[in-house]
mmCIF file of C-alpha atoms and ligand atoms in Angstrom:
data_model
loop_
_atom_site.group_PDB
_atom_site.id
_atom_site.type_symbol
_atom_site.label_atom_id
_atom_site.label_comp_id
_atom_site.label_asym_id
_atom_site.label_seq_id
_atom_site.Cartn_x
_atom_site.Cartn_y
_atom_site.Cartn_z
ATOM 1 C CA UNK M 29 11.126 -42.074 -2.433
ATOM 2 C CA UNK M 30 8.773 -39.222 -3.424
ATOM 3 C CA UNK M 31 6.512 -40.265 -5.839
ATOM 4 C CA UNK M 32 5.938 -37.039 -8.741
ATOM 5 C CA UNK M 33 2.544 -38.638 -9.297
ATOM 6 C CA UNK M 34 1.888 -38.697 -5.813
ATOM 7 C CA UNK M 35 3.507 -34.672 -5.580
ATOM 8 C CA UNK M 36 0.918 -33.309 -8.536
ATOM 9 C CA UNK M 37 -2.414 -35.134 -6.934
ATOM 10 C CA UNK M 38 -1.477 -33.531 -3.489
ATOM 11 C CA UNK M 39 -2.296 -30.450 -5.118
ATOM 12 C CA UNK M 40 -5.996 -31.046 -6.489
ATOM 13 C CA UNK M 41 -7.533 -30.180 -2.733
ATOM 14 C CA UNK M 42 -5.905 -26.666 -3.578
ATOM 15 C CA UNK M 43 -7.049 -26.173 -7.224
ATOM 16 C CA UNK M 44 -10.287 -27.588 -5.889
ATOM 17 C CA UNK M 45 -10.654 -25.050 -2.957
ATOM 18 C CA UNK M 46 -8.779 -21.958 -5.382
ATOM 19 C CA UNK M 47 -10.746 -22.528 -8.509
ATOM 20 C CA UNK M 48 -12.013 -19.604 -9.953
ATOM 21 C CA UNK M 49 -10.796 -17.567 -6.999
ATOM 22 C CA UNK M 50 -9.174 -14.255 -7.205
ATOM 23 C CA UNK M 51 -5.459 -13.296 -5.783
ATOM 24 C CA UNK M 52 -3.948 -10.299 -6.263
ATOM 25 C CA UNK M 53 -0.443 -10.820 -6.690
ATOM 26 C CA UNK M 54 2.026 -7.615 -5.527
ATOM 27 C CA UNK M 55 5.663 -8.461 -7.613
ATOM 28 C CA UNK M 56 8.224 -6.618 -6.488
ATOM 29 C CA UNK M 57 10.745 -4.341 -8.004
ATOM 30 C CA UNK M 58 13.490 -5.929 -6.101
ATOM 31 C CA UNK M 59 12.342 -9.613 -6.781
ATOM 32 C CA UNK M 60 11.934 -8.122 -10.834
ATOM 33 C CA UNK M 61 15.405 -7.709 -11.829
ATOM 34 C CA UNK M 62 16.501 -11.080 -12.039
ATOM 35 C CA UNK M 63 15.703 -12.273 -15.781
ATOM 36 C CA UNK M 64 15.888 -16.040 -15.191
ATOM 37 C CA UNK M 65 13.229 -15.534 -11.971
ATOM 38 C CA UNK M 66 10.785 -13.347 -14.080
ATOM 39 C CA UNK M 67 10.621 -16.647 -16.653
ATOM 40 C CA UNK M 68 9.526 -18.453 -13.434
ATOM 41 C CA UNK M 69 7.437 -16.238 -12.334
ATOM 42 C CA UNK M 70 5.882 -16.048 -15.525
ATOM 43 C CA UNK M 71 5.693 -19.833 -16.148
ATOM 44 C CA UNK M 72 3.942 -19.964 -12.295
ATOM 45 C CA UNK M 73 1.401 -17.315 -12.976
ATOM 46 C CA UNK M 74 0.737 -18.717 -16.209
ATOM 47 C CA UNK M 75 0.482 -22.241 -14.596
ATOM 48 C CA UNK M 76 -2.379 -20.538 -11.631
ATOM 49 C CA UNK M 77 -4.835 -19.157 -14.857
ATOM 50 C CA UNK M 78 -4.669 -22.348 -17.047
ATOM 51 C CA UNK M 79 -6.008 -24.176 -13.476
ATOM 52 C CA UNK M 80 -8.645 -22.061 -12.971
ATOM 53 C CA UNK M 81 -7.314 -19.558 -10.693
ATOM 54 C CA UNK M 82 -7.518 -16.042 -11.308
ATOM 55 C CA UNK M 83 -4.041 -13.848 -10.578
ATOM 56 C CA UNK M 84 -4.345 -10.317 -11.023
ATOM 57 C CA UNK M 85 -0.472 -8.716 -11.075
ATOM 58 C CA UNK M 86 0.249 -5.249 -9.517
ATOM 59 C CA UNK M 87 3.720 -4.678 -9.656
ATOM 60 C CA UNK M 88 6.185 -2.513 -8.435
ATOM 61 C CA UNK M 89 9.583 -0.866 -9.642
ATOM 62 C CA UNK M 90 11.572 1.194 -7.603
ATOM 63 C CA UNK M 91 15.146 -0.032 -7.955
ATOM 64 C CA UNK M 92 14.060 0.428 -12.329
ATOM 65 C CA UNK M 93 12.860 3.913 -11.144
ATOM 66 C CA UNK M 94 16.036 4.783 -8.678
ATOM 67 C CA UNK M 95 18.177 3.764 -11.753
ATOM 68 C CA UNK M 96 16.541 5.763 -14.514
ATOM 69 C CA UNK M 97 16.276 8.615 -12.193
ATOM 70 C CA UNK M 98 20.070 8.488 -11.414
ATOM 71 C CA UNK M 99 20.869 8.251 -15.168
ATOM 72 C CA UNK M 100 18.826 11.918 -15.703
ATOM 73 C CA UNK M 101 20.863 13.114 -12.421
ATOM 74 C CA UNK M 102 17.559 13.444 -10.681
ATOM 75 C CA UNK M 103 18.100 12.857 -6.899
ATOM 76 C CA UNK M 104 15.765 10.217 -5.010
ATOM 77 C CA UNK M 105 14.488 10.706 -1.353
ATOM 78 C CA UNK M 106 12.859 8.754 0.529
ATOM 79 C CA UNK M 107 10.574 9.447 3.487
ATOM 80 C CA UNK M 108 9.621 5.930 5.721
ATOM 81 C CA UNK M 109 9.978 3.887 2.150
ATOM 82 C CA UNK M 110 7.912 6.181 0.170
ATOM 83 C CA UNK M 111 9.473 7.977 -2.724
ATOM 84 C CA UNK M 112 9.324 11.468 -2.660
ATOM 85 C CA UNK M 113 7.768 12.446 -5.980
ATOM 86 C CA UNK M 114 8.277 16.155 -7.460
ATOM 87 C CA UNK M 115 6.466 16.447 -11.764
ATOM 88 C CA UNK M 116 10.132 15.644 -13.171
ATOM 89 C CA UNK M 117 10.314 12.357 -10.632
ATOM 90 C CA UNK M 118 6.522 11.739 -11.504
ATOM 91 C CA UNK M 119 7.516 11.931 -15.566
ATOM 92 C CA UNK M 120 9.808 9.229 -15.063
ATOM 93 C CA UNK M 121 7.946 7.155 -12.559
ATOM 94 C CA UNK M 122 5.333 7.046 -15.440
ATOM 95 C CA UNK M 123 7.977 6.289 -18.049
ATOM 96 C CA UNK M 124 9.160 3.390 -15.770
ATOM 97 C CA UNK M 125 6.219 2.068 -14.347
ATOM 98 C CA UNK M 126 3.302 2.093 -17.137
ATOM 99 C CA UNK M 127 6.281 2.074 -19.830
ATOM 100 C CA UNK M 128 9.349 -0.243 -19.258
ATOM 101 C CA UNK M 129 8.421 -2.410 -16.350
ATOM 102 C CA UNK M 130 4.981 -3.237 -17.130
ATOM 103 C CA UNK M 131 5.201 -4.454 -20.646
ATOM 104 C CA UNK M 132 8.387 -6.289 -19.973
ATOM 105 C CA UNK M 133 5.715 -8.029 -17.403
ATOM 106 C CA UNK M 134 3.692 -8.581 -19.924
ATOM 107 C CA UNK M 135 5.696 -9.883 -22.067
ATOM 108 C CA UNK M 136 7.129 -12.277 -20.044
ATOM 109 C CA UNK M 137 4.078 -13.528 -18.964
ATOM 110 C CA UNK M 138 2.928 -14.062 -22.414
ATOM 111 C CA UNK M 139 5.410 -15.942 -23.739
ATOM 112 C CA UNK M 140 5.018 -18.378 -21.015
ATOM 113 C CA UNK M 141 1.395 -18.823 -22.755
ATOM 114 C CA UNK M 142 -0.535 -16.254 -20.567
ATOM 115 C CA UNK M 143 -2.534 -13.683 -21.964
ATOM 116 C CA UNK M 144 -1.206 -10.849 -20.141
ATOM 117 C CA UNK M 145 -2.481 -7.089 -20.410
ATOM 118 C CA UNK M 146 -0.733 -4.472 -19.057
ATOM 119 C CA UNK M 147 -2.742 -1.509 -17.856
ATOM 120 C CA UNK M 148 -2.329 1.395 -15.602
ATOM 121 C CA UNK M 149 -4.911 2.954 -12.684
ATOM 122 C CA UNK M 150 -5.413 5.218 -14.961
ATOM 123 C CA UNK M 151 -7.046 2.620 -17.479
ATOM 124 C CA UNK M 152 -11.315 2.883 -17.134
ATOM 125 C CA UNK M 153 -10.784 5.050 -13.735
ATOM 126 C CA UNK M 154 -9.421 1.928 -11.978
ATOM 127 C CA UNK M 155 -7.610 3.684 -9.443
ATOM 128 C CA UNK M 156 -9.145 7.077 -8.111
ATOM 129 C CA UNK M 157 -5.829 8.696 -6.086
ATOM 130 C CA UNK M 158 -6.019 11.438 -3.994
ATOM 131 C CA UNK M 159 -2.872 13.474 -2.484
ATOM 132 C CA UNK M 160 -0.655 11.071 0.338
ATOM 133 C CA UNK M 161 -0.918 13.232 3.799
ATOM 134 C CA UNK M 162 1.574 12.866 5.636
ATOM 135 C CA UNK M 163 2.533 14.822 9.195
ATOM 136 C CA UNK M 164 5.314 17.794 8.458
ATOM 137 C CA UNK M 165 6.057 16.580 5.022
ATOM 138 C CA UNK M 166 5.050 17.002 1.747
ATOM 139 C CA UNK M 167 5.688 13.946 -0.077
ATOM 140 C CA UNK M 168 4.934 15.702 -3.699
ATOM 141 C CA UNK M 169 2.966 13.809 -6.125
ATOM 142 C CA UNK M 170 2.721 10.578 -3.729
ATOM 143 C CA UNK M 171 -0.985 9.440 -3.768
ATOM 144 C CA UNK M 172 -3.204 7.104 -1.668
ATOM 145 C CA UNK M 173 -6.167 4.887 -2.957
ATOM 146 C CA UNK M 174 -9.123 7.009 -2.840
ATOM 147 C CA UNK M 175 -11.337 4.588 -4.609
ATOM 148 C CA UNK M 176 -10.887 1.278 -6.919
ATOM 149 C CA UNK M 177 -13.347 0.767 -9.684
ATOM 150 C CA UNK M 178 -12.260 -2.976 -10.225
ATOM 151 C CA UNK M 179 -14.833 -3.175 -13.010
ATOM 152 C CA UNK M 180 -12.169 -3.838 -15.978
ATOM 153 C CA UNK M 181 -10.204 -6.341 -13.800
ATOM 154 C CA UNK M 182 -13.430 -8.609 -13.714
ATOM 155 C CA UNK M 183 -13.899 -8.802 -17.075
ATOM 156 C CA UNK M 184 -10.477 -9.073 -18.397
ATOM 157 C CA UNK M 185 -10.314 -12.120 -15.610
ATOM 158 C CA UNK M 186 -13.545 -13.354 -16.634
ATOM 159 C CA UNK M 187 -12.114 -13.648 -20.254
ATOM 160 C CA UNK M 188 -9.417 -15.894 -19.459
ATOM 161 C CA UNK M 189 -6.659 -12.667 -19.313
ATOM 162 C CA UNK M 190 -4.530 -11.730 -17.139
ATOM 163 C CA UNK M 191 -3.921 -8.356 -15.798
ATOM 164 C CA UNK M 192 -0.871 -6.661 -15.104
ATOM 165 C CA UNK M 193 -1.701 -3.340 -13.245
ATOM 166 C CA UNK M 194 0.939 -0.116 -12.622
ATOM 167 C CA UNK M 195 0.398 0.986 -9.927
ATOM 168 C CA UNK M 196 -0.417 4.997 -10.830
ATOM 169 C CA UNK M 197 -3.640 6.808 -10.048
ATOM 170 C CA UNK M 198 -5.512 9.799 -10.813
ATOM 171 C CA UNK M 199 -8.093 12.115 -9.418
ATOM 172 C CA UNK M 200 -10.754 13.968 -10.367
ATOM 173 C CA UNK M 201 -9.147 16.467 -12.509
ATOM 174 C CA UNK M 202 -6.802 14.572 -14.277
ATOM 175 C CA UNK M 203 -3.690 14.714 -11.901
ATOM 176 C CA UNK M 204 -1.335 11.578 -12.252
ATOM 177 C CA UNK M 205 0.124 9.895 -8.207
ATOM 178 C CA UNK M 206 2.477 7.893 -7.817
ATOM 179 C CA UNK M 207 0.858 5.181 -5.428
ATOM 180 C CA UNK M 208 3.912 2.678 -3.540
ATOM 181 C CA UNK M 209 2.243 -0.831 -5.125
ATOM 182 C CA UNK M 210 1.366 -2.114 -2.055
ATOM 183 C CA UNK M 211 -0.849 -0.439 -1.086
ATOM 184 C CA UNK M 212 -2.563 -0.490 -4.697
ATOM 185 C CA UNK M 213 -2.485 -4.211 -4.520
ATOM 186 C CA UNK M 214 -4.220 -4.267 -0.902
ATOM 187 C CA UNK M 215 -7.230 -1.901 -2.101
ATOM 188 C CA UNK M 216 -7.625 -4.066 -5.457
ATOM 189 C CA UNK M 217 -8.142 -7.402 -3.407
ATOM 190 C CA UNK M 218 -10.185 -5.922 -0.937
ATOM 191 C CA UNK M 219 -12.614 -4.368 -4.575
ATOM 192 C CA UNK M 220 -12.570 -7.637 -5.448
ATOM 193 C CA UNK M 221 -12.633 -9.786 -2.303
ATOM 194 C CA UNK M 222 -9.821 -11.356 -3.206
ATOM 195 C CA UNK M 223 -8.850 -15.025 -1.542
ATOM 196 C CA UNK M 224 -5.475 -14.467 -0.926
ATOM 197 C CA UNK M 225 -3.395 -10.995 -1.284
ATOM 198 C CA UNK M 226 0.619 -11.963 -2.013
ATOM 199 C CA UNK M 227 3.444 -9.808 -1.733
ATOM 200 C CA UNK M 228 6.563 -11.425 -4.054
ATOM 201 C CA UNK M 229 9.351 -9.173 -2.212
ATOM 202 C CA UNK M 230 13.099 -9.852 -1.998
ATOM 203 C CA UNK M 231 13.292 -11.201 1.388
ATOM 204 C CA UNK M 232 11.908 -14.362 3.085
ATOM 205 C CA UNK M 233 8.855 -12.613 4.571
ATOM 206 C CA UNK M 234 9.637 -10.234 7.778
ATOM 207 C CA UNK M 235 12.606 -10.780 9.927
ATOM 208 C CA UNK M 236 12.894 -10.483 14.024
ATOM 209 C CA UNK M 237 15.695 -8.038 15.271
ATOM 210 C CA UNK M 238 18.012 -11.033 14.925
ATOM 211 C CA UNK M 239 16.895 -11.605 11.179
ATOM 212 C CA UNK M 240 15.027 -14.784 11.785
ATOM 213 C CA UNK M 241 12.328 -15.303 9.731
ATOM 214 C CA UNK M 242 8.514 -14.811 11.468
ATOM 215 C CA UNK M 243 6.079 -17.083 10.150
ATOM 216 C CA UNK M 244 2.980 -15.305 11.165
ATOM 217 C CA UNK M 245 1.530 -11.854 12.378
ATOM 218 C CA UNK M 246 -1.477 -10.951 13.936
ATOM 219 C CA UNK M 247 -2.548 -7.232 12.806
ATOM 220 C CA UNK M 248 -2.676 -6.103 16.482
ATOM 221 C CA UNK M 249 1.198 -6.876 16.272
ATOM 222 C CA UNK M 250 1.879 -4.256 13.089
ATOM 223 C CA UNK M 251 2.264 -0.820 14.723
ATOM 224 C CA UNK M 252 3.970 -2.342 17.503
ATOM 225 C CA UNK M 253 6.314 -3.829 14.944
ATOM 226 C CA UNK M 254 7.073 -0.586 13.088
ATOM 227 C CA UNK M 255 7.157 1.245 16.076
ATOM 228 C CA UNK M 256 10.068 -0.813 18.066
ATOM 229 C CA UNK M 257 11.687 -0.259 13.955
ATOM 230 C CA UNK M 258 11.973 -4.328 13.301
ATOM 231 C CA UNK M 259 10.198 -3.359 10.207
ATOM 232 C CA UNK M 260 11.811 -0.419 8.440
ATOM 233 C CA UNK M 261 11.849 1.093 4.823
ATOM 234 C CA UNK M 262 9.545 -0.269 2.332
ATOM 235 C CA UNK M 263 8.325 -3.538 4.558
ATOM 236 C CA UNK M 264 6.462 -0.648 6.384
ATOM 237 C CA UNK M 265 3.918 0.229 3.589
ATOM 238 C CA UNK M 266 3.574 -3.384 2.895
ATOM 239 C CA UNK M 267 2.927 -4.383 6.523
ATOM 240 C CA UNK M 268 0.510 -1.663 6.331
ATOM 241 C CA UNK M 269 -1.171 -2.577 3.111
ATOM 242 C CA UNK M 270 -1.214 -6.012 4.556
ATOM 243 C CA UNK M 271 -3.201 -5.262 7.699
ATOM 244 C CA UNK M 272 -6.020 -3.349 5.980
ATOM 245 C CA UNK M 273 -6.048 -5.682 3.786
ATOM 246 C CA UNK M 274 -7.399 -8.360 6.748
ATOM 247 C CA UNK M 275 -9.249 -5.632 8.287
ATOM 248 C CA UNK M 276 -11.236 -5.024 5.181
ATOM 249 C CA UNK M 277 -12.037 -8.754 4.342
ATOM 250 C CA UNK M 278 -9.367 -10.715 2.886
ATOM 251 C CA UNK M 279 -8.701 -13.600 4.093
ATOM 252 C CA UNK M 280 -5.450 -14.444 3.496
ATOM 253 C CA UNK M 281 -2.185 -12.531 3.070
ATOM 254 C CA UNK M 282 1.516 -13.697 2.812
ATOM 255 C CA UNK M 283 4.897 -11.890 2.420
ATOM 256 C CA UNK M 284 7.163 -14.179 0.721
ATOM 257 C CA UNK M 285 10.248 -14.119 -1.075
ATOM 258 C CA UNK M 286 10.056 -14.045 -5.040
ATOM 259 C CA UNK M 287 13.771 -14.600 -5.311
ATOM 260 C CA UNK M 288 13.546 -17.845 -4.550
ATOM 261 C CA UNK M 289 12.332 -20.487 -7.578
ATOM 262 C CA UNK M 290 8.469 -21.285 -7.388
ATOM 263 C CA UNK M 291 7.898 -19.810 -3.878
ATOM 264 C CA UNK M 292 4.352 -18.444 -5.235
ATOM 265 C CA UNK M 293 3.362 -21.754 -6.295
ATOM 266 C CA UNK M 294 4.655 -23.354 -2.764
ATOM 267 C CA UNK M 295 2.609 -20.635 -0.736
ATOM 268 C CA UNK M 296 -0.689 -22.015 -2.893
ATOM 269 C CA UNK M 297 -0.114 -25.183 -3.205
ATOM 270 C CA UNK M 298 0.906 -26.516 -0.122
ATOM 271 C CA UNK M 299 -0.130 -26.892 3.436
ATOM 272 C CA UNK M 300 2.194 -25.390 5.497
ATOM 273 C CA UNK M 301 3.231 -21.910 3.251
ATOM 274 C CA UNK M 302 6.167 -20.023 3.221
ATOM 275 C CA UNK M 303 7.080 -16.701 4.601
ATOM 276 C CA UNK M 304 5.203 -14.387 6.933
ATOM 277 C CA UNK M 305 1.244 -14.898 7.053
ATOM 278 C CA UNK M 306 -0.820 -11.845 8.388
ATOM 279 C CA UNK M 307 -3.700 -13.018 9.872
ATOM 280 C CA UNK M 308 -6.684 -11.027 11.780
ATOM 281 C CA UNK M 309 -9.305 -13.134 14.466
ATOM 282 C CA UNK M 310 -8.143 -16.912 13.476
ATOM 283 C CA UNK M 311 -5.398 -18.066 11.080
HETATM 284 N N1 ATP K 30 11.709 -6.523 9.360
HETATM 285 C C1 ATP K 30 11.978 -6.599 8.039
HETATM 286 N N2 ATP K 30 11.918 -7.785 7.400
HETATM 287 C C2 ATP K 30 12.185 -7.892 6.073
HETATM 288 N N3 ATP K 30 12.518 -6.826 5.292
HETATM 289 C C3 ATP K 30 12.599 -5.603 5.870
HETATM 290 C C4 ATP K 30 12.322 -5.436 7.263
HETATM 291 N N4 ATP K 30 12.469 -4.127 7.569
HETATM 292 C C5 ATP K 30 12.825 -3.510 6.420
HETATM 293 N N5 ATP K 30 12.898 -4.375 5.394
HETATM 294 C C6 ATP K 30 13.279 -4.028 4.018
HETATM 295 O O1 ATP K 30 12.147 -4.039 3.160
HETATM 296 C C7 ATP K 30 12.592 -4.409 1.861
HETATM 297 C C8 ATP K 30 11.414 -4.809 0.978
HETATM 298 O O2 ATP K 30 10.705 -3.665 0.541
HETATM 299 P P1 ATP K 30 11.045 -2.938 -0.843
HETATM 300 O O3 ATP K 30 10.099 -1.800 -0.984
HETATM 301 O O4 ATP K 30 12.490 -2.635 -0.914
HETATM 302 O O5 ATP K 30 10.766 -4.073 -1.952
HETATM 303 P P2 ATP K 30 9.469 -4.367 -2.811
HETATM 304 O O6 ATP K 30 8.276 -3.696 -2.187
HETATM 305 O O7 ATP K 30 9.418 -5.833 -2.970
HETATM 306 O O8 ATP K 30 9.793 -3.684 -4.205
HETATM 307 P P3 ATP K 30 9.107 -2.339 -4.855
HETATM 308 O O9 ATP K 30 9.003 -1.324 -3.757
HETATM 309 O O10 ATP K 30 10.039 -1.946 -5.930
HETATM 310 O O11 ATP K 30 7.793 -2.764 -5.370
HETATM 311 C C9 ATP K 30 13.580 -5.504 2.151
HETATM 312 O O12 ATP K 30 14.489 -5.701 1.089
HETATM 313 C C10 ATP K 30 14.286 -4.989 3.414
HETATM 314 O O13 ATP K 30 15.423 -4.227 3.083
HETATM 315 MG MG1 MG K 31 8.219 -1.523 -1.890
#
């Protein structure tokens, strides 16, 4: 029989190796809108800062923003999993985002005894955006990273808080971007050199052509991936955000599925992980 003495002291070589260690943790919109998983999400966060780990949240939001947009009968479009953002989109992406989803985040988080705060890029300049590029298309108000100024991450980590980032930029003269929160997530752990970089999504990791799971990908593998189209919609800008994550540094980065109970605390705490692992020269 499994001992549950024996199951909490097989976890001390991981609080040993993580303590005081940053990971950025990407939650996804679709892994959000179940209530009784955001309590466990909450509690499992919670549980990583009270043993000395330090999670810094970026989350995401786009079934919250598809919805509210629908409500104002404002049409969504999508171009390769990237919402196409015109200024009445960007209003309520704002709304959503740095509004609803973020402080219910917080929230949550808190009353699992966290101290969360919820910020924005915008907060102290954290995330400088500049306008997404993208061949034949103008995607709007859709930005990329330009820069992260991780400054106010540190210290509110530092202090024993916890924080809970939207993922919306701004450049130099004061325009707001919508930025997809992957790829915000990737540039804040590489700022920070962050141990591991986790995306909570609604599906196991990424899934073959016959929708078996793949445990691990080498970065050489990505574009190869996306371009036979086993990895369509929004897995694209997370495989991307994944891969420069390990190209700029971190060492670790896992896709896993935050629909299922506890998953982030299995991927942590135990040798052999869930979901897909990205890896770069060695795993
Ligand atoms: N090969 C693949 N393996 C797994 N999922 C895939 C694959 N190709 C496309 N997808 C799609 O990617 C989706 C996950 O990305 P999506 O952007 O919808 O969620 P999220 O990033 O977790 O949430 P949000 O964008 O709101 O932050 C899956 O639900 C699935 O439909
Ligand atoms: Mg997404």
């Amino acid at each position: 029989m499994y001992d549950k003495g024996d199951c909490l002291v097989e976890v001390l070589p991981f609080i040993k190796k993580f303590y005081s260690k940053i990971m950025v943790i990407k939650y996804g919109g679709s892994a959000m809108l179940d209530g009784a998983l955001r309590e466990v999400f909450s509690k499992d966060v919670s549980l990583l800062k009270y043993v000395g780990i330090n999670p810094i949240i970026v989350h995401g939001g786009g079934p919250e923003i598809g919805d509210t947009l629908k409500k104002l009968n404002i049409e969504s479009k999508f171009y390769q999993g990237l919402r196409i953002t015109d200024e009445s989109t960007m209003e309520v992406v704002v709304m959503v985002l740095a509004g609803k989803v973020n402080k219910e985040i917080v929230l949550q988080i808190n009353k699992s005894g966290g101290k969360a705060v919820g910020i924005s890029g915008v907060d102290a300049h954290i995330i400088k955006a500049k306008k997404k590029l993208v061949k034949d298309m103008d995607l709007g108000l859709v930005g990329d990273v330009d820069e992260v100024n991780p400054d106010i991450l540190m210290h509110l980590s530092k202090d024993g808080y916890i924080p809970v980032v939207a993922p919306i930029g701004v450049d130099e003269g004061g325009k707001r971007y919508n930025i997809n929160a992957d790829s915000v997530a990737s540039a804040i752990a590489v700022s920070l050199k962050a141990e591991k970089l986790i995306f909570l999504t609604d599906t196991d990791g990424v899934m073959d052509r016959e929708r078996k799971l793949i445990s691990s990908i080498r970065v050489e593998d990505v574009d190869r991936l996306i371009n036979n189209e086993t990895i369509t919609g929004g897995m694209i800008p997370k495989i991307l955000s994944a891969k420069e994550a390990i190209l700029s540094g971190v060492k670790k980065v896992h896709i896993i599925n935050g629909t299922r109970k506890h998953s982030l605390l299995e991927e942590i705490f135990t040798l052999s992980g869930v979901g897909t692992q990205i890896y770069g020269q060695e795993i």
